[in-house]
CSV table of C-alpha atoms in Angstrom, one decimal:
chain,number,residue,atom,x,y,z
A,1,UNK,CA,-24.6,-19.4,-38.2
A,2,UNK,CA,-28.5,-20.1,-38.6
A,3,UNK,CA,-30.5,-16.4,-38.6
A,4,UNK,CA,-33.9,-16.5,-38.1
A,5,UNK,CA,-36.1,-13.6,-39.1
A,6,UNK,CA,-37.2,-11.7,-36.3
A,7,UNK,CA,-41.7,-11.7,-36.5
A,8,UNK,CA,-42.5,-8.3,-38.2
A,9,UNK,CA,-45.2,-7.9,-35.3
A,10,UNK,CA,-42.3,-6.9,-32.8
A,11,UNK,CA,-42.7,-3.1,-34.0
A,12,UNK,CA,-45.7,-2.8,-31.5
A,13,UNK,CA,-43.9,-4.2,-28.6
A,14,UNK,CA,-40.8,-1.7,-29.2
A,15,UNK,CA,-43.3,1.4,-29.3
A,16,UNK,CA,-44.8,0.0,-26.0
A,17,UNK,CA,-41.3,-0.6,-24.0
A,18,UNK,CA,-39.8,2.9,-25.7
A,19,UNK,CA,-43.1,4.6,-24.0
A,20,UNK,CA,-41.8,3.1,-21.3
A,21,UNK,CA,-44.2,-0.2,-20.2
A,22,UNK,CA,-42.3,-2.5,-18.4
A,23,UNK,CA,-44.4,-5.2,-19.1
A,24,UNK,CA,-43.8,-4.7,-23.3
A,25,UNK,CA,-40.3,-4.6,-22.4
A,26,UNK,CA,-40.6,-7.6,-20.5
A,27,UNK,CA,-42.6,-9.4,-23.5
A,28,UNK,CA,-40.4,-7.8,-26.1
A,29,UNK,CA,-36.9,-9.4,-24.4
A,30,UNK,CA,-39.0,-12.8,-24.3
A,31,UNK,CA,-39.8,-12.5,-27.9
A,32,UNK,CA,-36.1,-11.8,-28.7
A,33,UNK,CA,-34.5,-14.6,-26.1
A,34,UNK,CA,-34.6,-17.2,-28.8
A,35,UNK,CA,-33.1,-15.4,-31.3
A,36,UNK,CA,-30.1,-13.8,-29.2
A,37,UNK,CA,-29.4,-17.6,-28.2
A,38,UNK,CA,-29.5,-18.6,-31.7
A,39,UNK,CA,-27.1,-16.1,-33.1
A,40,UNK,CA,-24.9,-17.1,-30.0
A,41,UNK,CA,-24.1,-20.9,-30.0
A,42,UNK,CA,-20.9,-21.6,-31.6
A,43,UNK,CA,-18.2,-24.1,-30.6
A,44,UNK,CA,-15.6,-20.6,-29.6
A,45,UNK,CA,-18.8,-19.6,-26.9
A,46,UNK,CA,-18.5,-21.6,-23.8
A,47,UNK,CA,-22.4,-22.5,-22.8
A,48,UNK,CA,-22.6,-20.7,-19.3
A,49,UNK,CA,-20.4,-17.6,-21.1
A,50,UNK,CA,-23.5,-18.0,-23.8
A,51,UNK,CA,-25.9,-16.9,-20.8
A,52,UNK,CA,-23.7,-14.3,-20.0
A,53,UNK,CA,-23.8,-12.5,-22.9
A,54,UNK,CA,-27.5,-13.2,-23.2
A,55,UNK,CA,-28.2,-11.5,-20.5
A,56,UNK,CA,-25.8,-8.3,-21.5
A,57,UNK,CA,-27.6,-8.3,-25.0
A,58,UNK,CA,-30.6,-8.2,-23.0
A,59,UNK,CA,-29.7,-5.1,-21.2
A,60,UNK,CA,-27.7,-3.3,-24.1
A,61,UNK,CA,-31.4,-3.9,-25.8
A,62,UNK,CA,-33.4,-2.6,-22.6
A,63,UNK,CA,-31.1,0.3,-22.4
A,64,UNK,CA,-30.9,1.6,-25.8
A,65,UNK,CA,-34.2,0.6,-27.3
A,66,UNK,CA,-35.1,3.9,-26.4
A,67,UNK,CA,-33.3,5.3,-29.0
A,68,UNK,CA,-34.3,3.3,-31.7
A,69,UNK,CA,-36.6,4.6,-34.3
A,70,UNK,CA,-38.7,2.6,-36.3
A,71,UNK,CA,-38.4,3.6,-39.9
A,72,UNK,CA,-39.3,1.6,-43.3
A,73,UNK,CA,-35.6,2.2,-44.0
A,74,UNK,CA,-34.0,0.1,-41.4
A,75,UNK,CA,-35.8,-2.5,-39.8
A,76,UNK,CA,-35.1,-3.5,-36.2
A,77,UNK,CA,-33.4,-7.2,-37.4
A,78,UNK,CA,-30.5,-4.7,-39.0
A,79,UNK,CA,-30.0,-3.1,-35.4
A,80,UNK,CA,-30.5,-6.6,-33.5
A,81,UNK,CA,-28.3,-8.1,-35.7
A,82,UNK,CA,-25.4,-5.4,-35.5
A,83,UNK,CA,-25.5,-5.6,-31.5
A,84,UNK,CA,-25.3,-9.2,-31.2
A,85,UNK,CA,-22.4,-8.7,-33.6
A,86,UNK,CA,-20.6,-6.3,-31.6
A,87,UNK,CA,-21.3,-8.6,-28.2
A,88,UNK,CA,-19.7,-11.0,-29.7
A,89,UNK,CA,-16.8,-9.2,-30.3
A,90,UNK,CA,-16.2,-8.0,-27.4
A,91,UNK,CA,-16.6,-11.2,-26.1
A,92,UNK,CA,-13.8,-12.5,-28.0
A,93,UNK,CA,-11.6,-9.6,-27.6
A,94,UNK,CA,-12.0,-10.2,-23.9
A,95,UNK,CA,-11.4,-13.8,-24.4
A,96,UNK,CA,-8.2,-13.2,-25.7
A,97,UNK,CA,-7.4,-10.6,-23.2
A,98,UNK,CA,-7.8,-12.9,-20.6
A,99,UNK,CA,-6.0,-15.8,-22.3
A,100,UNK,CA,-3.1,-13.3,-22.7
A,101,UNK,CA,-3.0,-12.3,-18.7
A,102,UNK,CA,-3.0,-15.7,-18.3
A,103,UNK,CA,-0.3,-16.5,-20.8
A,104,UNK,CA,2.0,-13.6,-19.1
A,105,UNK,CA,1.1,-14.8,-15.2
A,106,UNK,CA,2.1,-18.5,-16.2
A,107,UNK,CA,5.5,-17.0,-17.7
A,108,UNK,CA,6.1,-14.7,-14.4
A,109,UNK,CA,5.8,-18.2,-12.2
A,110,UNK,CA,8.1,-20.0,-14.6
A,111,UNK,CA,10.9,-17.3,-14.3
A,112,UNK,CA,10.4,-16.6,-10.6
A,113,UNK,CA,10.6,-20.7,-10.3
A,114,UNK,CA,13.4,-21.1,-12.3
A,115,UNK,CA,15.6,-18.4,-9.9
A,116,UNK,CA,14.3,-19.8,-6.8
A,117,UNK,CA,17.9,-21.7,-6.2
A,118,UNK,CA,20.5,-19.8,-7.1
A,119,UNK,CA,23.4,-20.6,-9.0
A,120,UNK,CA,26.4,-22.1,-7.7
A,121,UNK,CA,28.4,-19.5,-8.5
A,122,UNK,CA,26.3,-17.0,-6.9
A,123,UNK,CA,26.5,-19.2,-3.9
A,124,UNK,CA,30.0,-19.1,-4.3
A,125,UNK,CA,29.9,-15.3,-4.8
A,126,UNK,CA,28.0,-14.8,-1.6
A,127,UNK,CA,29.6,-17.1,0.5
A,128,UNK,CA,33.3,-15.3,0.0
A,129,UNK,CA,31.1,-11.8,0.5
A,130,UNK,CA,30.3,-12.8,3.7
A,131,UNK,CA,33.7,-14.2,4.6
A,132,UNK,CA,35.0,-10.8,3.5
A,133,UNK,CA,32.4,-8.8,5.6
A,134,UNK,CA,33.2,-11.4,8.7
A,135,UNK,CA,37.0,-9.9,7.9
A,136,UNK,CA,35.5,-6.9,8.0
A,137,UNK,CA,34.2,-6.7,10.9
A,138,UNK,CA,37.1,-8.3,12.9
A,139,UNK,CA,38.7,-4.8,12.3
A,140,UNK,CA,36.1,-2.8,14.0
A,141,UNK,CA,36.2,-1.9,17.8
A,142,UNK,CA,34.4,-4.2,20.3
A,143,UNK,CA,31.4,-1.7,20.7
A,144,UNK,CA,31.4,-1.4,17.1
A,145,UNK,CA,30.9,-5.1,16.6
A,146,UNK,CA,28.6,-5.7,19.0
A,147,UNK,CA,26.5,-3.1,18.1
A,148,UNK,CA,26.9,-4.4,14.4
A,149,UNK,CA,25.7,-7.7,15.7
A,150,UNK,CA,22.5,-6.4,17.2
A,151,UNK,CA,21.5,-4.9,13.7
A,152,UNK,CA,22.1,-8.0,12.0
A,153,UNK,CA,20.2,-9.7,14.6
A,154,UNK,CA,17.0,-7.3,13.5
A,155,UNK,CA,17.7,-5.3,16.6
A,156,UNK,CA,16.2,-1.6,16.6
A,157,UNK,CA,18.9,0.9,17.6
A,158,UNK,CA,16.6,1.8,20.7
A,159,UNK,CA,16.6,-1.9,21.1
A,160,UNK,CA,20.2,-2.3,20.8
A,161,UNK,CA,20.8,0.9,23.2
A,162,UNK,CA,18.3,-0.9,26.1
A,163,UNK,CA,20.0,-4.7,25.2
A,164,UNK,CA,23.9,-3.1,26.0
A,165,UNK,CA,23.0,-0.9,28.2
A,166,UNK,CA,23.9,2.0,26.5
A,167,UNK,CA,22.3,5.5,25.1
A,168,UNK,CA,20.6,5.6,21.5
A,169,UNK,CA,23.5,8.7,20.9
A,170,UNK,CA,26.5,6.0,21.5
A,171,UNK,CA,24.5,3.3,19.3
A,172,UNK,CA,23.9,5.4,16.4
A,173,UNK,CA,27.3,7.2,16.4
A,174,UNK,CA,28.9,3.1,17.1
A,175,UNK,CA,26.6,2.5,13.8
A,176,UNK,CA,27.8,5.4,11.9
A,177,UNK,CA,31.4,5.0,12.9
A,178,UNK,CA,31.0,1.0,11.5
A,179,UNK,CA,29.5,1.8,8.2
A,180,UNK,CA,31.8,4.2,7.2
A,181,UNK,CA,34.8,2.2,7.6
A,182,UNK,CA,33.1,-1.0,6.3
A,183,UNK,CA,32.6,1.2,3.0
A,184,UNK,CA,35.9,2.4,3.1
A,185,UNK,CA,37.1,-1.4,3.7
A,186,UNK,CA,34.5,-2.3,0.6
A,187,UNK,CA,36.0,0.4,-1.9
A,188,UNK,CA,39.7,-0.8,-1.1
A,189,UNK,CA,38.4,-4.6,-1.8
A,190,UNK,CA,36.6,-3.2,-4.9
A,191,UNK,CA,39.6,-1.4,-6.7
């Protein structure tokens, strides 16, 4: 990584932009364009990610060069340099956060891919389920069936009522009456 001194003239322009003159800060980000793009090309920085973080060490600069004080003891190249640092590393740390996400959404469509078709035995499984719940059924009452029917269909219980002619009170207690003695069927089947 090539670093450049930055000019030792750039100590007027930061008292100008932290008295706020928005043409010094203007001249002073101009000034300091060159060296930000210097410090960033490197084969890990994509080029158009390279103007992005350009422009975000550009505002971190514009926003906190107000609180920079220009003392013999540290020289504004220390602070420039530590921020392009740190952009950097949150570049890469986002980088890798992204390439992460990406790693785990690929995985989540692999595993939802891969149980798309089930299994033939759970084909097999669901197949003598249903055969079971046809057998089921064959026990209830007429009403009982019918209204079954409807439900399975995707038929409201209002819709079912209107469709047999009947009221919502005989449909739900025709429901109710059903599941409790296709539970009690399910439990005998089960033990």
């Amino acid at each position: 990584m090539q670093k450049t001194s930055i000019p030792q003239d750039i100590v007027s322009l930061i008292h100008l932009a932290q008295m706020h003159d928005d043409y010094a800060m203007h001249q002073l980000l101009e000034v300091l364009q060159p060296f930000i793009r210097s410090r960033l090309i490197h084969p890990s920085i994509a080029p158009h990610d390279c103007d992005d973080l350009i422009q975000d060490i550009s505002l971190r600069i514009s926003r906190n060069i107000y609180h920079f004080k220009t003392i013999e003891t540290i020289p504004f190249e220390h602070y420039f340099n530590r921020l392009v640092s740190t952009s950097k590393y949150d570049y890469y740390r986002r980088q890798k956060r992204l390439r992460l996400q990406q790693d785990c959404l690929v995985q989540e469509a692999e595993c939802s891919y891969r149980t798309q078709l089930p299994s033939v035995e759970a084909q097999l499984i669901l197949k003598e389920r249903s055969e079971i719940l046809l057998n089921c059924c064959k026990k209830l009452s007429k009403l009982e069936r019918e209204v079954v029917q409807y439900i399975l269909d995707d038929y409201s219980p209002s819709e079912t009522a209107q469709a047999m002619d009947l009221s919502e009170k005989t449909v739900y207690n025709a429901l109710h009456r059903s599941k409790v003695k296709l539970r009690k069927m399910q439990e005998l089947l089960d033990a």
